[in-house]
Tab-separated table of C-alpha atoms in Angstrom:
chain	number	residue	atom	x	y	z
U	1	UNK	CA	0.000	0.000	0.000
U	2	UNK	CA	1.399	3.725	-0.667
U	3	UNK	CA	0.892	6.222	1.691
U	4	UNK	CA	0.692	10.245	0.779
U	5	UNK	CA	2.997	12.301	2.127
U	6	UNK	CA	5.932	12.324	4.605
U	7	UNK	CA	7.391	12.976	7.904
U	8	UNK	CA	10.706	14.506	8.660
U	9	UNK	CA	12.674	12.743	11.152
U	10	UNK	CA	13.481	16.028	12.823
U	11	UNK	CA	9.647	16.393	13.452
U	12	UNK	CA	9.345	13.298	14.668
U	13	UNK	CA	12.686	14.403	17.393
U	14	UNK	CA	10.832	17.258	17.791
U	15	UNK	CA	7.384	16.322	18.795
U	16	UNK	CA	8.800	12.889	21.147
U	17	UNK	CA	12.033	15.208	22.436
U	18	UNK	CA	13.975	11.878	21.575
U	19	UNK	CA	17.646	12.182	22.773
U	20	UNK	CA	19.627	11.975	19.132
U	21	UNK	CA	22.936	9.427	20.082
U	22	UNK	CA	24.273	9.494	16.694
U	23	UNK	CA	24.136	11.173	13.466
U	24	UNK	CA	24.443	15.302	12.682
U	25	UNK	CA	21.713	18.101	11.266
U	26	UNK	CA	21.805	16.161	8.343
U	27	UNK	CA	20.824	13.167	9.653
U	28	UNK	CA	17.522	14.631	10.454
U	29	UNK	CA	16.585	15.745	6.942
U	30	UNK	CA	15.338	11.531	6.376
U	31	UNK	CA	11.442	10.587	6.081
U	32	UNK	CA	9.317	8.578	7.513
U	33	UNK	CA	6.792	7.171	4.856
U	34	UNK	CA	5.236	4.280	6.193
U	35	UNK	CA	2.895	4.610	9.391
U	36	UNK	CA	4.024	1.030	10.794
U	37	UNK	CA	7.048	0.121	13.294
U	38	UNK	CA	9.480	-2.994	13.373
U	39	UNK	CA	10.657	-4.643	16.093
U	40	UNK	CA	13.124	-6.394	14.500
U	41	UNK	CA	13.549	-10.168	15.943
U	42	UNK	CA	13.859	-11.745	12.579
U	43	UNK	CA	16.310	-9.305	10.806
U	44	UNK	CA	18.560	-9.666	13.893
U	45	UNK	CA	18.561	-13.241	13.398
U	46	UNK	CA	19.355	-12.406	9.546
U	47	UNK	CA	16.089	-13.670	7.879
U	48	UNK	CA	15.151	-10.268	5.546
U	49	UNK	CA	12.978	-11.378	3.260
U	50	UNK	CA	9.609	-9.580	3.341
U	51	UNK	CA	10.792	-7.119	5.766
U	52	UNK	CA	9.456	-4.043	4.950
U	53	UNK	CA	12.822	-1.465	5.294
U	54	UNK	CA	10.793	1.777	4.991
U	55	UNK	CA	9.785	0.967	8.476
U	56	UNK	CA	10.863	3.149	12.057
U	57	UNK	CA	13.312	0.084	13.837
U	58	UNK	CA	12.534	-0.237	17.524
U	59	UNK	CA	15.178	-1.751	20.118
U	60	UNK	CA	13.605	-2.929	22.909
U	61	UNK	CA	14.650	-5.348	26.178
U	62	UNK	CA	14.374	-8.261	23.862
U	63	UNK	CA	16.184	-7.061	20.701
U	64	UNK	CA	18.606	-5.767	23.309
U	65	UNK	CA	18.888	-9.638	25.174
U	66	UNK	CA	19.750	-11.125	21.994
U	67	UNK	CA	22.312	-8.692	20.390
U	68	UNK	CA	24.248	-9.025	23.616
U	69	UNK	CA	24.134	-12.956	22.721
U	70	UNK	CA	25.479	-12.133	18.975
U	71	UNK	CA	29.645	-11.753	18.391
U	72	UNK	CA	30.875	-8.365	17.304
U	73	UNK	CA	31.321	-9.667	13.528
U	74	UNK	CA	27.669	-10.891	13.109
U	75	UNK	CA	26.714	-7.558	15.250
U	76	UNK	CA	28.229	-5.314	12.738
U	77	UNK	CA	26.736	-7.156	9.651
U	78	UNK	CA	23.061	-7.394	10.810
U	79	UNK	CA	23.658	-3.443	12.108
U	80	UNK	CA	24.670	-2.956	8.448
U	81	UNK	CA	21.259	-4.049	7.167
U	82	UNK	CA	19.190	-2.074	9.794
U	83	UNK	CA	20.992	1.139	9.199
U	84	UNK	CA	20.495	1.469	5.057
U	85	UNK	CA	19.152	4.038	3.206
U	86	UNK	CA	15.905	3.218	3.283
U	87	UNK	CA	15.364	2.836	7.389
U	88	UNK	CA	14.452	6.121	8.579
U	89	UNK	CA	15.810	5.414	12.208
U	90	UNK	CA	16.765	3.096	14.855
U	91	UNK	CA	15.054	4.054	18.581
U	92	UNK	CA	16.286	2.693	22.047
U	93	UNK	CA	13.608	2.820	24.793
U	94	UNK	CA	14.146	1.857	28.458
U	95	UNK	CA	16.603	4.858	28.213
U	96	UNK	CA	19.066	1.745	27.458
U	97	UNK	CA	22.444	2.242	25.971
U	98	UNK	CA	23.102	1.853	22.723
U	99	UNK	CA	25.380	-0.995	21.484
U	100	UNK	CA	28.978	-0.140	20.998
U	101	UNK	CA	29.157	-1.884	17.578
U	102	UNK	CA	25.691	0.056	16.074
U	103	UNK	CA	26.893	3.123	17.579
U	104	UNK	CA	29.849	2.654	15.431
U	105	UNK	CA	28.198	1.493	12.334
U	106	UNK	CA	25.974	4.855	12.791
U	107	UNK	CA	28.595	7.139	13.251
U	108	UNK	CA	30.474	6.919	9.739
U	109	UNK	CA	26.933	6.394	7.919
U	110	UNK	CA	25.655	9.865	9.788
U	111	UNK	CA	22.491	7.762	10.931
U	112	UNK	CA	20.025	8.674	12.987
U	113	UNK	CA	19.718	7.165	16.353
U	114	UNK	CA	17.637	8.012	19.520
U	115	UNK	CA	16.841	7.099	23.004
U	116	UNK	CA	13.556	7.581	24.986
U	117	UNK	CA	12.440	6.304	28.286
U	118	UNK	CA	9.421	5.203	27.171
U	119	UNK	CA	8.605	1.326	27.266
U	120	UNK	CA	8.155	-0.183	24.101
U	121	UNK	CA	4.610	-0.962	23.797
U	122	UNK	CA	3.857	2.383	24.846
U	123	UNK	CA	6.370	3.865	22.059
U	124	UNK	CA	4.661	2.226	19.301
U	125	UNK	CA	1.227	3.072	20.226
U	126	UNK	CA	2.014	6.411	20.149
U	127	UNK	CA	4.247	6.515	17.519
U	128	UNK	CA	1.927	4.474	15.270
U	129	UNK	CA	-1.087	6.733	16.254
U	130	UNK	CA	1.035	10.167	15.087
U	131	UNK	CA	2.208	8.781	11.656
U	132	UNK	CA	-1.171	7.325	11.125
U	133	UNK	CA	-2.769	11.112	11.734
U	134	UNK	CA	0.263	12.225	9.994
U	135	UNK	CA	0.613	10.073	6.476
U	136	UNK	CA	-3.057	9.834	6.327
U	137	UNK	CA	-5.002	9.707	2.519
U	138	UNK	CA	-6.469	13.126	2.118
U	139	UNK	CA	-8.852	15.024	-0.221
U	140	UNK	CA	-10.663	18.015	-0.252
U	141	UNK	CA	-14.919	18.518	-0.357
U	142	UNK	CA	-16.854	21.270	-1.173
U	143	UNK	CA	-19.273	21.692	1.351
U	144	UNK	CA	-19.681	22.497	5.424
U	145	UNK	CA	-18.735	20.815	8.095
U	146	UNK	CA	-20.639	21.650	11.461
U	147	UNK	CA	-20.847	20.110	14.767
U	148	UNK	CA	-24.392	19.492	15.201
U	149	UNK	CA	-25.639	17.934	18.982
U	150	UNK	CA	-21.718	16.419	18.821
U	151	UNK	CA	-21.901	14.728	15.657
U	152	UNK	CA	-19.875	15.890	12.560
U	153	UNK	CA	-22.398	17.220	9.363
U	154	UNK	CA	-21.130	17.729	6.296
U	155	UNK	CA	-23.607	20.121	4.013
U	156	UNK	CA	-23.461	19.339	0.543
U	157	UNK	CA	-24.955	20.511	-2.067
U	158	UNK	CA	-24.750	22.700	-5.816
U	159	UNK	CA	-24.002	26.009	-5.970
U	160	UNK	CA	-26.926	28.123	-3.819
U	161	UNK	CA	-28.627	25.601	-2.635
U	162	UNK	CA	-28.228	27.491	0.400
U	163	UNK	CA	-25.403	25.916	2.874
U	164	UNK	CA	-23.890	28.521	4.123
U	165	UNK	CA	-27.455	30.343	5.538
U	166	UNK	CA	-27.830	27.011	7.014
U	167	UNK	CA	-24.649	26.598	8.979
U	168	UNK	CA	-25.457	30.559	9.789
U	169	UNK	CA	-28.764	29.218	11.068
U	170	UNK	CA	-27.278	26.355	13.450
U	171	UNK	CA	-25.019	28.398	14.533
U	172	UNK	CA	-27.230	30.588	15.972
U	173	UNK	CA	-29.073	27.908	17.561
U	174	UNK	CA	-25.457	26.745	19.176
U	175	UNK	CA	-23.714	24.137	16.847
U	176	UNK	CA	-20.432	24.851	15.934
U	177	UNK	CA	-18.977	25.069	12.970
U	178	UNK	CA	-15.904	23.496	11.723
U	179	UNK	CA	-15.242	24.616	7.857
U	180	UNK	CA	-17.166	26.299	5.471
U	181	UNK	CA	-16.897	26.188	1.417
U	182	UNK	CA	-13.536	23.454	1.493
U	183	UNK	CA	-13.474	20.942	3.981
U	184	UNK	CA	-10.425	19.580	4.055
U	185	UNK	CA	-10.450	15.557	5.056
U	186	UNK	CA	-8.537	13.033	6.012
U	187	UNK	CA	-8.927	9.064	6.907
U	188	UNK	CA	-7.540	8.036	10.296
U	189	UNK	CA	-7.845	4.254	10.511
U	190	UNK	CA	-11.731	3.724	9.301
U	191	UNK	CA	-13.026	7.388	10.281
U	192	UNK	CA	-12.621	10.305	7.927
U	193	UNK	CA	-11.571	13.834	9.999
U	194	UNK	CA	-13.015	17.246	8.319
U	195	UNK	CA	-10.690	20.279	8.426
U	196	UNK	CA	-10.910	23.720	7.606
U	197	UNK	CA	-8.392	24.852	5.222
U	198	UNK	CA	-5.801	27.790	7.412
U	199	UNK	CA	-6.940	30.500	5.555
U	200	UNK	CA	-10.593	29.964	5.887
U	201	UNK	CA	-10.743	29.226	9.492
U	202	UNK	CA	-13.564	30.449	10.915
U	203	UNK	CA	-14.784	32.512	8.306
U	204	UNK	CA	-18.083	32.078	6.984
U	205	UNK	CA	-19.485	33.660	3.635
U	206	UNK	CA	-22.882	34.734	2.980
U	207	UNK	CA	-24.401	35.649	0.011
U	208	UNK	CA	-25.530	39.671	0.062
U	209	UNK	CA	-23.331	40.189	2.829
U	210	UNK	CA	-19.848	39.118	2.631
U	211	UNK	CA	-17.483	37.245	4.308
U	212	UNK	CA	-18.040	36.828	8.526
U	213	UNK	CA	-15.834	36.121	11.442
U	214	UNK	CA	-18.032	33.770	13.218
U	215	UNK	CA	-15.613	33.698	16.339
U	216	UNK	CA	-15.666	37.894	16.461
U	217	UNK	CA	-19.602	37.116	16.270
U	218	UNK	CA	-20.846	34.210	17.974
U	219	UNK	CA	-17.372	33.822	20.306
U	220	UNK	CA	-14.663	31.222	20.245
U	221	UNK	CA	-16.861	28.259	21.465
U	222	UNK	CA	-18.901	28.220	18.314
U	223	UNK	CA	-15.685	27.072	16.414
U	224	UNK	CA	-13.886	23.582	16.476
U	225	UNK	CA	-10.666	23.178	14.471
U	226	UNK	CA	-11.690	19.616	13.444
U	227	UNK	CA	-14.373	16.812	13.424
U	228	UNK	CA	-15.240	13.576	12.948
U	229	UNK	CA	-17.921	12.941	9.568
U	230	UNK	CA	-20.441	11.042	11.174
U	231	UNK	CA	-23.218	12.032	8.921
U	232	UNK	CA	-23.693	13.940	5.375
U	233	UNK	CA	-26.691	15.529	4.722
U	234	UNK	CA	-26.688	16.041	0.649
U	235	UNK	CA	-28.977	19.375	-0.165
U	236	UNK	CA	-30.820	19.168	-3.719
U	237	UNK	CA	-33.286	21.563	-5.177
U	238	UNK	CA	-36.918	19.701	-5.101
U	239	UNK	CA	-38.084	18.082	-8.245
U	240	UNK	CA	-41.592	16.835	-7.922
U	241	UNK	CA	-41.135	14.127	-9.958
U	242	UNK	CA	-37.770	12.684	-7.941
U	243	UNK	CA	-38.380	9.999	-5.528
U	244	UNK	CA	-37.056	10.753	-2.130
U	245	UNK	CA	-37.624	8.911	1.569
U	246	UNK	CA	-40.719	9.481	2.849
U	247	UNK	CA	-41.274	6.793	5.548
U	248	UNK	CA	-37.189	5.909	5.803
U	249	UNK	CA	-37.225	2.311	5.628
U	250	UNK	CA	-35.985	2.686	2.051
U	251	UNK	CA	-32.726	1.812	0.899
U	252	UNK	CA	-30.384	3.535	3.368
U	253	UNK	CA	-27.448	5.796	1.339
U	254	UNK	CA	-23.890	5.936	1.980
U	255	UNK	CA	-21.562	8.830	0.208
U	256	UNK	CA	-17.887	7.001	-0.326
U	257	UNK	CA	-14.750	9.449	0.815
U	258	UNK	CA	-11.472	8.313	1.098
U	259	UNK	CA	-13.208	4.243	0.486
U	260	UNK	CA	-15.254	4.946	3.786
U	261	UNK	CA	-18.827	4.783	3.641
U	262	UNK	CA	-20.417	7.606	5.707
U	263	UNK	CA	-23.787	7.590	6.408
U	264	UNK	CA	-26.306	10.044	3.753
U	265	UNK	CA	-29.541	11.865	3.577
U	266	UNK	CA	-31.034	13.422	0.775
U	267	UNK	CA	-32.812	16.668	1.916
U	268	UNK	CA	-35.052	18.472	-0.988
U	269	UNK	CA	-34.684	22.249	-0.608
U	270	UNK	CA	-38.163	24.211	-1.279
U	271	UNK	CA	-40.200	27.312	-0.277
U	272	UNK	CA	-41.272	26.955	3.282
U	273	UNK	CA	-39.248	23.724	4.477
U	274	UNK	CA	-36.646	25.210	7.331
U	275	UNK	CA	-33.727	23.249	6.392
U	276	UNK	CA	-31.607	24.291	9.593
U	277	UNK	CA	-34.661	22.456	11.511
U	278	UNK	CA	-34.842	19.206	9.685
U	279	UNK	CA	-30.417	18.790	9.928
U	280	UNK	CA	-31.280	18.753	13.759
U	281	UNK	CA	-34.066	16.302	13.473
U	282	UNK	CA	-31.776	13.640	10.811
U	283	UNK	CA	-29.366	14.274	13.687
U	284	UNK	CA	-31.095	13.125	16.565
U	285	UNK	CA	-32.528	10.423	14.990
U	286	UNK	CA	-29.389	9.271	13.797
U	287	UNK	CA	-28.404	9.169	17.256
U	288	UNK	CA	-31.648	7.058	18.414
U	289	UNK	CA	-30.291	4.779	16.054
U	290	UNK	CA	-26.824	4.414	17.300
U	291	UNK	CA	-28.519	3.726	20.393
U	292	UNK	CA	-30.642	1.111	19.015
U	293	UNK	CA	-34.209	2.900	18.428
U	294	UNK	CA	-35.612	3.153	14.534
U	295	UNK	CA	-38.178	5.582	14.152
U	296	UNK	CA	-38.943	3.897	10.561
U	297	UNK	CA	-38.894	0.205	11.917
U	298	UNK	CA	-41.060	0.809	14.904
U	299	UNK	CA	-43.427	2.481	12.550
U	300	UNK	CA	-43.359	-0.546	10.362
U	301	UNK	CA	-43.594	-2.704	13.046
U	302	UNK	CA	-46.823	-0.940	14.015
U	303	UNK	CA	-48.603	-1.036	10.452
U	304	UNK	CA	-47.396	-4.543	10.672
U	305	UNK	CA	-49.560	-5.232	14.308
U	306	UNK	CA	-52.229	-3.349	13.083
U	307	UNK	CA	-53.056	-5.383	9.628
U	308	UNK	CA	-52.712	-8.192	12.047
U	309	UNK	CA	-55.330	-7.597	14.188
U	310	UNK	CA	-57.415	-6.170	10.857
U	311	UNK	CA	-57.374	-9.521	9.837
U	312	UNK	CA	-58.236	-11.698	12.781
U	313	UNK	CA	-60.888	-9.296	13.429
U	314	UNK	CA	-61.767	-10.115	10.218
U	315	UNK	CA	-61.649	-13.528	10.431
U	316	UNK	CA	-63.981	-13.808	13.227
U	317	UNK	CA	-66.642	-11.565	12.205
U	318	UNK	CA	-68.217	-14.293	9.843
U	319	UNK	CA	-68.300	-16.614	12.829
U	320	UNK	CA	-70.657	-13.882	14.796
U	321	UNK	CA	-72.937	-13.614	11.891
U	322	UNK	CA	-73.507	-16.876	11.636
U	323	UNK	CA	-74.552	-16.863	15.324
């Protein structure tokens, strides 16, 4: 799988405040591509085939057991294969020392090595969880993202169908907004984050009067700087001859971003519907499902009991009139 993107080792130093044991400024300018971590039992054993080398090297209290059981010769030549152009770095936790012979191997290849005192299990969660929110696939929608009763809504829509108003309108009513006209996404393991782009942060545009600062206006707690998609609500001008879900048992649609399938509606936009109004009402009943309450099935259910006890009423009535 390829991955979009990159992360400088020197970021990586930066954000962990690693202590660097070997390698200059130079060192630092390498990249971390894939979002995965090695711990690397078999290549220390010399088996390397289907190691992936793009991979951040971990040396824990294992690793570190059996390289003190290895001679000097067969330390230097498996060190040789862990420190190669393609490894973006080798990192010691325990706050252990680092092994004469890779220190050595490191210092006339100018390769980057660190030290934390983090244990190792916590290391790669957290390092794993970074480059994953780091190297993630990303795209850009049009649309708006809003945080509506703590679920994520992305507004889409054509041209003037009338988005922004709407955000405007659930903002007023105390959702928060997280982008408006580009929402920037990405996909962090199987959920998809919305953005705003820097420059549009906060900012809000309205047709017939400009561009707003909805933070200078509503205050800083009707702005998040990201959320999860949970929901898109897709706005369409009504056509009276469309089809569109009346009693919501139909077919339930999905809009695919970044190969995620996120939950959609299909709101028709006319004269007199309050569209700000029925986004909070797809919301919370979105949420009853989550919890485990259909609106649509329970409905169904009761049309169901109801032609049930039509028909046995039915089917005892000739029995009384023979009487």
């Amino acid at each position: 799988m390829e991955y979009e993107g990159k992360v400088m080792i020197s970021e990586l130093q930066n954000y962990f405040k690693f202590e660097q044991l070997s390698g200059n400024e130079e060192s630092l300018n390498r990249w971390v591509i894939v979002p995965d971590v090695n711990r690397p039992g078999l290549e220390l054993a010399g088996f390397y085939k289907h190691t992936e080398p793009r991979r951040i090297v971990i040396i824990g209290d294992k690793e570190q057991a059996y390289i003190d059981t290895l001679s000097v010769e067969i330390q230097r030549e498996r060190f040789e294969q862990l420190t190669d152009g393609y490894t973006p770095t080798i990192i010691l936790t325990h706050h252990r020392e680092c092994p004469p012979v890779l220190l050595e191997v490191a210092g006339y290849k100018n390769f980057p090595i660190f030290r934390t005192a983090m244990t190792t299990s916590r290391l790669m969660v957290d390092l794993i969880s970074f480059l994953d929110e780091r190297l993630a696939p990303s795209d850009s929608i049009h649309g708006v993202l809003i945080s509506v009763y703590g679920k994520g809504v992305l507004i889409c829509g054509e041209s003037g169908m009338g988005k922004s108003e709407t955000a405007l309108e659930l903002i007023r009513k105390g959702h928060i907004l997280v982008a408006d006209d580009r929402v920037d996404v990405v996909r962090v393991h199987n959920s998809i984050i919305g953005h705003s782009p820097e420059l549009l942060q906060g900012m809000l545009e309205i047709r017939g009067i400009g561009i707003i600062d909805v933070a200078k206006m509503f205050g800083a707690s009707a702005l998040l700087p990201s959320a999860q998609i949970d929901l898109v609500v897709s706005l369409e001008k009504f056509d009276s001859n469309a089809e569109y879900a009346r009693v919501g048992i139909e077919t339930e649609q999905f809009m695919h971003i970044l190969e995620v399938d996120v939950p959609k509606i299909v709101l028709p936009v006319k004269e007199g519907r309050t569209i700000a109004v029925l986004i909070e009402s797809a919301v919370t009943n979105f949420r009853l499902k989550e919890m485990g309450f259909d609106s649509a099935k329970a409905f169904e259910n009761r049309v169901y009991d109801y032609i049930e006890r039509q028909n046995a009423a039915n089917a005892v009535l000739p029995e009384k009139e023979k009487e």
